[in-house]
Short mmCIF file of C-alpha atoms in Angstrom, two decimals:
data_model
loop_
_atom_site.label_atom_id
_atom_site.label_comp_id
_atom_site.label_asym_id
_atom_site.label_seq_id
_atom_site.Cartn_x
_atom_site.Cartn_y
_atom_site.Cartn_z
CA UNK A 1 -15.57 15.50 4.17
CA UNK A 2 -16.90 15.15 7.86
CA UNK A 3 -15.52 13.12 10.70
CA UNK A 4 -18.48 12.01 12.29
CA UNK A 5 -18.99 10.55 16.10
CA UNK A 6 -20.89 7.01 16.18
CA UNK A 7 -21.33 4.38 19.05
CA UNK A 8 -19.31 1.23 18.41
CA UNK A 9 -20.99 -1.79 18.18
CA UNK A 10 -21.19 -3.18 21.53
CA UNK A 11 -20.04 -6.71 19.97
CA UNK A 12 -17.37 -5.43 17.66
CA UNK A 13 -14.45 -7.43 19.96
CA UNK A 14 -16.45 -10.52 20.06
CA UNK A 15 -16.83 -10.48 16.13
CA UNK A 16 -13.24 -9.45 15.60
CA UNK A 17 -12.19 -12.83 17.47
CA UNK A 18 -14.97 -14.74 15.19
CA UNK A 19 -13.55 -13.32 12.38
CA UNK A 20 -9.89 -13.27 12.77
CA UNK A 21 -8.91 -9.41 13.15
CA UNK A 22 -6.75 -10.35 15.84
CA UNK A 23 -5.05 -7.38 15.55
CA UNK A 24 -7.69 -4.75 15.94
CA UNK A 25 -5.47 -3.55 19.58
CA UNK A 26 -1.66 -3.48 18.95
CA UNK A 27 0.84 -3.03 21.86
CA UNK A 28 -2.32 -1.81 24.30
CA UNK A 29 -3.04 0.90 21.63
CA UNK A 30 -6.75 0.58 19.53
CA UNK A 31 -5.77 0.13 15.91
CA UNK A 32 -9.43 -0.19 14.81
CA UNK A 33 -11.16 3.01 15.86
CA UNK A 34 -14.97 2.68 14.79
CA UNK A 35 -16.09 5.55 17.91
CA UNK A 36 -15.38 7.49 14.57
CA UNK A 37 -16.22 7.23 10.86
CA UNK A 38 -15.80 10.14 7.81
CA UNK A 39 -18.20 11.43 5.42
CA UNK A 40 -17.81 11.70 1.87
CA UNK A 41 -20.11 13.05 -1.00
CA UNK A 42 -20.35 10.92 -4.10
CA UNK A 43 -18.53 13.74 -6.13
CA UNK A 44 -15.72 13.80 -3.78
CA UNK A 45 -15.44 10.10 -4.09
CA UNK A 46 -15.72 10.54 -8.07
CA UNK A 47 -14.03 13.22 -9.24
CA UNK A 48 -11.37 14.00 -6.14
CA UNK A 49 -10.22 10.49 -5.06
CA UNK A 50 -11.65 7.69 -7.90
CA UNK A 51 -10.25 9.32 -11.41
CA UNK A 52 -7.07 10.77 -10.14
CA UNK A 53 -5.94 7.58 -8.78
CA UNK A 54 -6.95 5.54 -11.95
CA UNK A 55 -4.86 8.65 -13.91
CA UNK A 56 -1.81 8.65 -11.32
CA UNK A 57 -1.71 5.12 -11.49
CA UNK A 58 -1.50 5.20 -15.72
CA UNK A 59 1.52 8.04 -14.62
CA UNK A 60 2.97 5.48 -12.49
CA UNK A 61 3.05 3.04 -15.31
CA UNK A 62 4.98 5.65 -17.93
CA UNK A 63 7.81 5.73 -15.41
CA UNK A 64 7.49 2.14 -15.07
CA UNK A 65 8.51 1.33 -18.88
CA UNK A 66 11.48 4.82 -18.84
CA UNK A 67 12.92 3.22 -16.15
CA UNK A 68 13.50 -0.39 -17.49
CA UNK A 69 14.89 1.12 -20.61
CA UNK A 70 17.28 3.72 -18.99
CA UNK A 71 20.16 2.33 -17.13
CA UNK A 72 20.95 6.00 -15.58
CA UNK A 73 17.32 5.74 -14.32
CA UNK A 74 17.80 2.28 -12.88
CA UNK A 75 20.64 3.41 -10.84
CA UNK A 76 18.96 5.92 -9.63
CA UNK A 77 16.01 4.03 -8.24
CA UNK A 78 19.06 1.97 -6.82
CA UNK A 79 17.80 -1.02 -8.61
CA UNK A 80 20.63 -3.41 -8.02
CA UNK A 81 22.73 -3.99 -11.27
CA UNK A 82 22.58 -7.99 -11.66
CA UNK A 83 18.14 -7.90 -11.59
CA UNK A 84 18.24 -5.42 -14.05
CA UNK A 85 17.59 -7.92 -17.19
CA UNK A 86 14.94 -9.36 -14.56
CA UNK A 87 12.75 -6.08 -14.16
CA UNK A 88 12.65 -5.35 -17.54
CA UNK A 89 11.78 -8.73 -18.60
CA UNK A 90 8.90 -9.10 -16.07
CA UNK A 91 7.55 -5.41 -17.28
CA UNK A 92 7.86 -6.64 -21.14
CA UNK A 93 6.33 -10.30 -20.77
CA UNK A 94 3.41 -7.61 -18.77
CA UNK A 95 3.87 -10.00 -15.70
CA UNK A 96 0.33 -9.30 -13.98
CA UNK A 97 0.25 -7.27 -10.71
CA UNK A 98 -2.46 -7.98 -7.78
CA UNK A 99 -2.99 -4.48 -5.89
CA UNK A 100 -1.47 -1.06 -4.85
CA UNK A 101 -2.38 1.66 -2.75
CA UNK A 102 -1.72 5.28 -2.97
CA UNK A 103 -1.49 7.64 0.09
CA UNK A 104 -3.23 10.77 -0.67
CA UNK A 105 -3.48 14.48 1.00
CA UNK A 106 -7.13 15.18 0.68
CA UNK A 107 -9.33 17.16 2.97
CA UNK A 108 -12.82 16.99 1.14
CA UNK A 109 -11.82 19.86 -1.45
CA UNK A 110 -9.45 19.01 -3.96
CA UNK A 111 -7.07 18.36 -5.81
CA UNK A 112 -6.05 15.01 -3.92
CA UNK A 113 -1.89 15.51 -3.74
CA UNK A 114 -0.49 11.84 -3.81
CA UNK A 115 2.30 11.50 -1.25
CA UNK A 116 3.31 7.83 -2.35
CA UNK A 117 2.75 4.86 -4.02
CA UNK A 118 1.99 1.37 -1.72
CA UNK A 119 2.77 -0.78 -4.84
CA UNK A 120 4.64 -3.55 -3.09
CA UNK A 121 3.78 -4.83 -0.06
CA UNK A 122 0.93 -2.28 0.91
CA UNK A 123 -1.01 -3.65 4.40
CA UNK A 124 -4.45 -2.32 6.02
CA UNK A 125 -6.26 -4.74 3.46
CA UNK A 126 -8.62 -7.13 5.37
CA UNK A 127 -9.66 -3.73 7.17
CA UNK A 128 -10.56 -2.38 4.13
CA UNK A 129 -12.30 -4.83 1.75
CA UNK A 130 -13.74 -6.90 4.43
CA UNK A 131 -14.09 -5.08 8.15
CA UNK A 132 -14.91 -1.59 7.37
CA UNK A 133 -17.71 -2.90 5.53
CA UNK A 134 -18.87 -5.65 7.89
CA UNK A 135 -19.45 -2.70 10.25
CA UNK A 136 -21.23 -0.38 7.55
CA UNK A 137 -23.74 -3.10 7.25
CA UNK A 138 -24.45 -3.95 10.61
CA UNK A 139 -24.58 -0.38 11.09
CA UNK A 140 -27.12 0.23 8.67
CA UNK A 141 -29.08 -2.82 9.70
CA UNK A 142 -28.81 -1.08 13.06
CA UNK A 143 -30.37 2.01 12.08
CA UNK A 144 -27.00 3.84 13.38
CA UNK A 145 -26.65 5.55 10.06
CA UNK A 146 -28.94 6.60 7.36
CA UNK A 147 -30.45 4.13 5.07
CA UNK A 148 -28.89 4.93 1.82
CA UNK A 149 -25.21 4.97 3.23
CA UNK A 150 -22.90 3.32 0.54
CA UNK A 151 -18.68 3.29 0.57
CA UNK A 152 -16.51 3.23 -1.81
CA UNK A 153 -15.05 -0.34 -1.39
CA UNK A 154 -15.15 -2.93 -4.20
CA UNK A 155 -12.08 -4.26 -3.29
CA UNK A 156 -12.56 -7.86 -1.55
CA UNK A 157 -14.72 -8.19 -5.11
CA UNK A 158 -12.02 -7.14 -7.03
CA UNK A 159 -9.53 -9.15 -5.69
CA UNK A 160 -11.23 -12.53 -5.94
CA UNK A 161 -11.25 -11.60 -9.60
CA UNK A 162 -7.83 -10.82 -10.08
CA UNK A 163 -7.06 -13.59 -8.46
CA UNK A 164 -9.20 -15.93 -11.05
CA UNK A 165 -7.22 -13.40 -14.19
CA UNK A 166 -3.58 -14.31 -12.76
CA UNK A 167 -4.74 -17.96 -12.10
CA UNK A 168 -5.67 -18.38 -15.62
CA UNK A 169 -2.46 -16.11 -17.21
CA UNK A 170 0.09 -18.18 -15.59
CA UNK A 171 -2.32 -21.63 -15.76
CA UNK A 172 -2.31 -22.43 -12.21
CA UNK A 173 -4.60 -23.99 -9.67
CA UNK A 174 -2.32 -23.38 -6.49
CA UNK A 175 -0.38 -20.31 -5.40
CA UNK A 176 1.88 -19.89 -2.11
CA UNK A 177 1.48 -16.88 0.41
CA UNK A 178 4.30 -15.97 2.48
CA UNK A 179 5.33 -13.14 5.25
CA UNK A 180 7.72 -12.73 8.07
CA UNK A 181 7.40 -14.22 11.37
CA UNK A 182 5.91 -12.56 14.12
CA UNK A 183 3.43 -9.61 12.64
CA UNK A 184 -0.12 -9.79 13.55
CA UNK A 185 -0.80 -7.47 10.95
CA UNK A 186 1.10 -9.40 8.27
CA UNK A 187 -0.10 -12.57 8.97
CA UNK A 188 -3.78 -11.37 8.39
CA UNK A 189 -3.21 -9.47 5.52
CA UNK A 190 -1.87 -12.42 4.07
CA UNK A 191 -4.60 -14.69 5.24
CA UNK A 192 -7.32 -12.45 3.55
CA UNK A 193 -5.72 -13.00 0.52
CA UNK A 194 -5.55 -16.73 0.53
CA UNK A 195 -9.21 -16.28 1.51
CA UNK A 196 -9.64 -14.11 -1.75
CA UNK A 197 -7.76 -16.20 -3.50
CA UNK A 198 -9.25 -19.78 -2.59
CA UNK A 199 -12.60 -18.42 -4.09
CA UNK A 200 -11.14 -17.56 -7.04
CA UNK A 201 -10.74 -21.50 -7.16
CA UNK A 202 -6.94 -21.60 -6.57
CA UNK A 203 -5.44 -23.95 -3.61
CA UNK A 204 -3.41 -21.50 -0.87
CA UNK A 205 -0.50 -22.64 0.59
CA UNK A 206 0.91 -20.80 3.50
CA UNK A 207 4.82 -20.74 4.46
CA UNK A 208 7.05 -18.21 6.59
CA UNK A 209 9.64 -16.20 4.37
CA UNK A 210 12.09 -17.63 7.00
CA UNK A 211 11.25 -21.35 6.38
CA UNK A 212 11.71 -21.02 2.17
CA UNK A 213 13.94 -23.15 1.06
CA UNK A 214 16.24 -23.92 -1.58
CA UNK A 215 16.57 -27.54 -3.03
CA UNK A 216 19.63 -28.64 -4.71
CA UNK A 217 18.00 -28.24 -8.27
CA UNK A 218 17.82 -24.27 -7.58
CA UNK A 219 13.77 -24.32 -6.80
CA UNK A 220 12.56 -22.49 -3.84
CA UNK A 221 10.63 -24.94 -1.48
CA UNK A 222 8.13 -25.05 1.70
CA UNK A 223 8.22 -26.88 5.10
CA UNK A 224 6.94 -29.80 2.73
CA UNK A 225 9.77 -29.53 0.02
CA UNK A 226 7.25 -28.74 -2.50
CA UNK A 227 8.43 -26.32 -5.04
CA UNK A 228 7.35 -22.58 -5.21
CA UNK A 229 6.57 -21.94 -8.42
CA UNK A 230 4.07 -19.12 -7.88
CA UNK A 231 3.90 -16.86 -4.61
CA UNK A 232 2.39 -14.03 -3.42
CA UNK A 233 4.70 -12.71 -0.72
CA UNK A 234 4.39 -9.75 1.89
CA UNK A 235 7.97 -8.68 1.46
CA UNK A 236 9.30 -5.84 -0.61
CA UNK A 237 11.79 -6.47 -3.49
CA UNK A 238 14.31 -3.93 -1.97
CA UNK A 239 14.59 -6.65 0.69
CA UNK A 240 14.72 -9.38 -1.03
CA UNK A 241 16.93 -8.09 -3.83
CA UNK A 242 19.60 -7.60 -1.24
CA UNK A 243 19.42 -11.25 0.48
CA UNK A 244 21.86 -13.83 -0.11
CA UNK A 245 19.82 -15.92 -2.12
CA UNK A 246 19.03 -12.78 -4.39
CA UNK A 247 21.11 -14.29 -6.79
CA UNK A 248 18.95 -17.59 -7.02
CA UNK A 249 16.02 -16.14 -8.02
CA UNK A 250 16.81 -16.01 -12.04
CA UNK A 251 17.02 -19.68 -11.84
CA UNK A 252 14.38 -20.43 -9.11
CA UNK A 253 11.76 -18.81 -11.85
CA UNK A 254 8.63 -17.75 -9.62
CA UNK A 255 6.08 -15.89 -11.03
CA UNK A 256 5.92 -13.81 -8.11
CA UNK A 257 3.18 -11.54 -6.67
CA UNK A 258 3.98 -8.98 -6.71
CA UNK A 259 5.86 -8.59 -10.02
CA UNK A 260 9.82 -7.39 -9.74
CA UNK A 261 8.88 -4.13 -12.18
CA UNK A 262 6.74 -3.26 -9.07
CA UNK A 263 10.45 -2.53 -7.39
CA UNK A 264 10.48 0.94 -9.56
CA UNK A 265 7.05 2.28 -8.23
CA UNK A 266 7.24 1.27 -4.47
CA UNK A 267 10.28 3.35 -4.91
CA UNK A 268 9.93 7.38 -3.38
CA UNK A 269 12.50 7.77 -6.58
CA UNK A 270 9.17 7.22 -8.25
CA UNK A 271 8.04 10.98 -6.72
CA UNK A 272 10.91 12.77 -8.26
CA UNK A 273 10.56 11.40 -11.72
CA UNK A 274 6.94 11.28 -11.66
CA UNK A 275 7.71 15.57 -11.08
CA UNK A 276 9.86 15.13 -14.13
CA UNK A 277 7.56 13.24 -16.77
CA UNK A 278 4.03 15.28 -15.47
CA UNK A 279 5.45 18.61 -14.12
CA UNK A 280 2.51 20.50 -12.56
CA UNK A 281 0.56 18.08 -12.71
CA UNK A 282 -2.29 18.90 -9.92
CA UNK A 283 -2.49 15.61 -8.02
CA UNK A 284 1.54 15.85 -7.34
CA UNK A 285 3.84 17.57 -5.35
CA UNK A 286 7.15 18.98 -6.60
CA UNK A 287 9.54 16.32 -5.89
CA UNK A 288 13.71 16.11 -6.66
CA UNK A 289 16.22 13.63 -5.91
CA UNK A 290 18.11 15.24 -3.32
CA UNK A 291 21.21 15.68 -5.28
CA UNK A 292 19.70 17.16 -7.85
CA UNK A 293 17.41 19.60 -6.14
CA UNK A 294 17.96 23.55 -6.16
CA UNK A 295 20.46 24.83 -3.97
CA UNK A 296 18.02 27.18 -2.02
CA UNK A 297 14.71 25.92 -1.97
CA UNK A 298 12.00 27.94 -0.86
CA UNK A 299 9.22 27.17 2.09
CA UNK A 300 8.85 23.62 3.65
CA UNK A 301 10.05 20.57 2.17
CA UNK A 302 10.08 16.92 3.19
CA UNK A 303 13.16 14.82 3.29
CA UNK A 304 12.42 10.98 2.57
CA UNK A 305 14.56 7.75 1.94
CA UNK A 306 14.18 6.08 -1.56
CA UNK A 307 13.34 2.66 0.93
CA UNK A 308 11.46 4.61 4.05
CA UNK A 309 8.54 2.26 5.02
CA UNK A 310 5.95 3.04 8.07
CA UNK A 311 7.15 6.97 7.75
CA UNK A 312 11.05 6.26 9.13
CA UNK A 313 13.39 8.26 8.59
CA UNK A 314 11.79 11.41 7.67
CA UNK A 315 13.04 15.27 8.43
CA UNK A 316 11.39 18.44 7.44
CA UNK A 317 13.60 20.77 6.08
CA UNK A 318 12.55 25.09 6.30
CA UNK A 319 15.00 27.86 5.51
CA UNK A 320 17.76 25.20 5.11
CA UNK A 321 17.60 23.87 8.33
CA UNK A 322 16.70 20.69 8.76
CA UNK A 323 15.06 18.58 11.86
CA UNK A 324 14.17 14.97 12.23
CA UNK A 325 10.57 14.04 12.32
CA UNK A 326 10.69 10.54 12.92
CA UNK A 327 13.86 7.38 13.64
CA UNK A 328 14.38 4.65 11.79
CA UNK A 329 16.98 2.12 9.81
CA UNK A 330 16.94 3.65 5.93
CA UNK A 331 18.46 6.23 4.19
CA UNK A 332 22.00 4.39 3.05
CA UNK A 333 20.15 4.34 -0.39
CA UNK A 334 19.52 7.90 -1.28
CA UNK A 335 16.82 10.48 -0.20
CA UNK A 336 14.50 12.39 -2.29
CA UNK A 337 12.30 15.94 -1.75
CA UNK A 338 9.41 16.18 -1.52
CA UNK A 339 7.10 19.46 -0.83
CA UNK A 340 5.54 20.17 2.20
CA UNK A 341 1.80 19.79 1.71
CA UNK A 342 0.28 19.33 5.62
CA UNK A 343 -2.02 16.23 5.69
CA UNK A 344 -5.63 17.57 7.09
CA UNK A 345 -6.60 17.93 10.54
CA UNK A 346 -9.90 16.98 12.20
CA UNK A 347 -10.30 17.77 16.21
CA UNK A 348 -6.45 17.11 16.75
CA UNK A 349 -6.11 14.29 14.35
CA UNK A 350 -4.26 14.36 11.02
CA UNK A 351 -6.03 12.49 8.16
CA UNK A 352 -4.38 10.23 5.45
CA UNK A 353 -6.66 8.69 2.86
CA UNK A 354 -5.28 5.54 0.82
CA UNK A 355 -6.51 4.88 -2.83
CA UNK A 356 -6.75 1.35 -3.57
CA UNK A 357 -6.30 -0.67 -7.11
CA UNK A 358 -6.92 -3.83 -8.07
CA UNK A 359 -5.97 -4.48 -11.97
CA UNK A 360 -5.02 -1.46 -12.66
CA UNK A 361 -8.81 0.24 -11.39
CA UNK A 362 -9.63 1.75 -8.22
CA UNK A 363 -11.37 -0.28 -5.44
CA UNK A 364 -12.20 1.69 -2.63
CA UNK A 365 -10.46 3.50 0.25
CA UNK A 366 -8.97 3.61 3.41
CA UNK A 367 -8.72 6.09 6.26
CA UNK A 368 -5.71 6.38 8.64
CA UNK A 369 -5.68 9.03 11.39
CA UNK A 370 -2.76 9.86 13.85
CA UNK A 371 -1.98 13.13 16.48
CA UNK A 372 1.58 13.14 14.74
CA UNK A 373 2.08 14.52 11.08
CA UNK A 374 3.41 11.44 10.03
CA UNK A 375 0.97 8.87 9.66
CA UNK A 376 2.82 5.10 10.66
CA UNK A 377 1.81 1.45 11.46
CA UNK A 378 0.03 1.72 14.74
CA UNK A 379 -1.79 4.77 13.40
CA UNK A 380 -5.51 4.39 13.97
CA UNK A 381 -8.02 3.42 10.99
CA UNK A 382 -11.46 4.36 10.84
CA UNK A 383 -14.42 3.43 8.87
CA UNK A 384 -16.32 6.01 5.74
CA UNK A 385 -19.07 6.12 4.15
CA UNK A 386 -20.74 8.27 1.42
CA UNK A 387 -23.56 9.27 2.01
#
């Protein structure tokens, strides 16, 4: 695993506004990095990144279908008591999922340690299945790197198809997309998958989270006052779970992308029981709920909120002292452990991999890199190949 200097492509800006990354610069900061890119071998790809996700994401899954049946585990994952009969019925009718992402410790030798699971709402999409490999052709075509560069990214591929599967599982022709006002980053995420999805053959309809509606018969509606009835939407379930129209959404029957058992595995409860189920397992860290973990624990461990999103929230804790790594609005909910394990660093910058799947199979991969430990939203991404 290299990280590699390369010229940008003096037209990169111009073909970000052409193709809609308008949010390649956020808040005067470069987001897109492509001065940059890191090197992988084929059996790094293979056997450190591509199997253990497909495994950890089977692991994921087991704690999936123990939590729906335990109602001491659906407490703990601070499932709200009233949706419980709805996660368990939309893990048993095998409601179809769309895509996750795990964020993985990996520095080219492995085991790959998996830090958390994406499975929700995870962004940094159109970057990865589209951009990232817009810029590995044109660099190729270029002659800027070597002929028989490849990446691991199948995932704007896999999508479409998925798409096409969940069209033809729930009988559909049209889906909505929602997210919240106001984020760049949201807004194209969300776009890219109407593109995916319109060439799967389905119709995409766009609204705001904040202009849903809810007609007097109990459906959810658009701007139009056409019902909902199926909806991808870029906003997590412990969110919307705890919104005042939570309590419409038994009647308002969406299939929803993504599924409500995805609420148990976007959950960092899902670290402490995965610990439990697959104890030394070597792509996971030790993990405890926090008020269940030994009394003295023993090097550096990392304190996390069940909810935390965009690393907020999180403290390090060594020799029982504890100090706060980064601000933020969760923790009300619980906090689990998790191990130290240092992400990798390359000429000042620490290195975060994400592990993409799409139906359940791995799809490619994304690189994040930061000067802080904790990798967050404005942290920069940069391009890989294999080679």
């Amino acid at each position: 695993m290299l990280r590699r200097q390369l010229a940008p492509r003096p037209d990169w800006q111009q073909q970000a506004a052409q193709y809609g990354f308008h949010f390649h610069t956020m808040y005067g900061e470069p987001y897109w990095d492509e001065s940059v890119y890191y090197q992988f071998s084929l059996a790094q790809i293979e056997n450190d990144i591509e199997n253990p996700s497909a495994e950890l994401h089977e692991m994921c899954l087991a704690v999936v279908d123990a939590v729906v049946n335990s109602e001491q585990l659906l407490t703990k994952f601070q499932i709200p008591r009233p949706f419980w009969e709805l996660v368990r019925d939309a893990w048993q009718s095998g409601a179809p999922s769309l895509y996750s992402r795990l964020d993985l410790v990996y520095d080219g030798n492995g085991p790959a340690k998996l830090l958390e699971n994406n499975a929700d709402t995870p962004t940094s999409l159109y970057e990865t299945g589209f951009w990232q490999w817009l810029w590995l052709e044109q660099q190729v075509d270029r002659q800027q790197l070597p002929r028989a560069s490849d990446q691991f990214n199948s995932l704007q591929e896999k999508l479409v198809y998925r798409f096409a599967d969940i069209a033809q599982w729930y009988g559909i022709n049209q889906m909505h997309f929602a997210c919240c006002k106001d984020t760049d980053e949201d807004r194209g995420t969300v776009q890219y998958l109407q593109d995916c999805a319109i060439a799967a053959g389905l119709s995409a309809d766009f609204v705001f989270i904040e202009d849903i509606g809810l007609a007097d018969t109990g459906v959810f509606t658009d701007l139009a006052d056409a019902p909902i009835t199926d909806c991808f939407k870029l906003y997590p379930w412990e969110f919307m779970l705890r919104e005042s129209y939570a309590t419409e959404l038994a009647q308002a029957q969406v299939n929803w992308l993504e599924p409500l058992w995805k609420s148990i595995i976007s959950n960092k409860a899902l670290l402490p029981q995965l610990w439990k189920m697959f104890p030394n397992h070597p792509n996971l860290l030790p993990a405890y709920f926090a008020d269940e973990a030994p009394s003295s624990l023993d090097g550096k461990w990392v304190k996390k909120p069940l909810f935390s999103r965009e690393g907020a929230n999180i403290s390090l804790i060594e020799n029982n002292q504890t100090s706060t790594l980064s601000d933020g609005p969760y923790g009300e909910e619980g906090f689990i452990l998790q191990a130290f394990h240092p992400l990798p660093r390359f000429e000042r910058n620490y290195t975060l991999i994400g592990s993409w799947l799409v139906d359940n199979l791995p799809a490619g991969i994304s690189v994040r890199e930061d000067t802080s430990l904790i990798t967050q939203d404005l942290s920069r991404y940069v391009p890989h190949i294999i080679l």
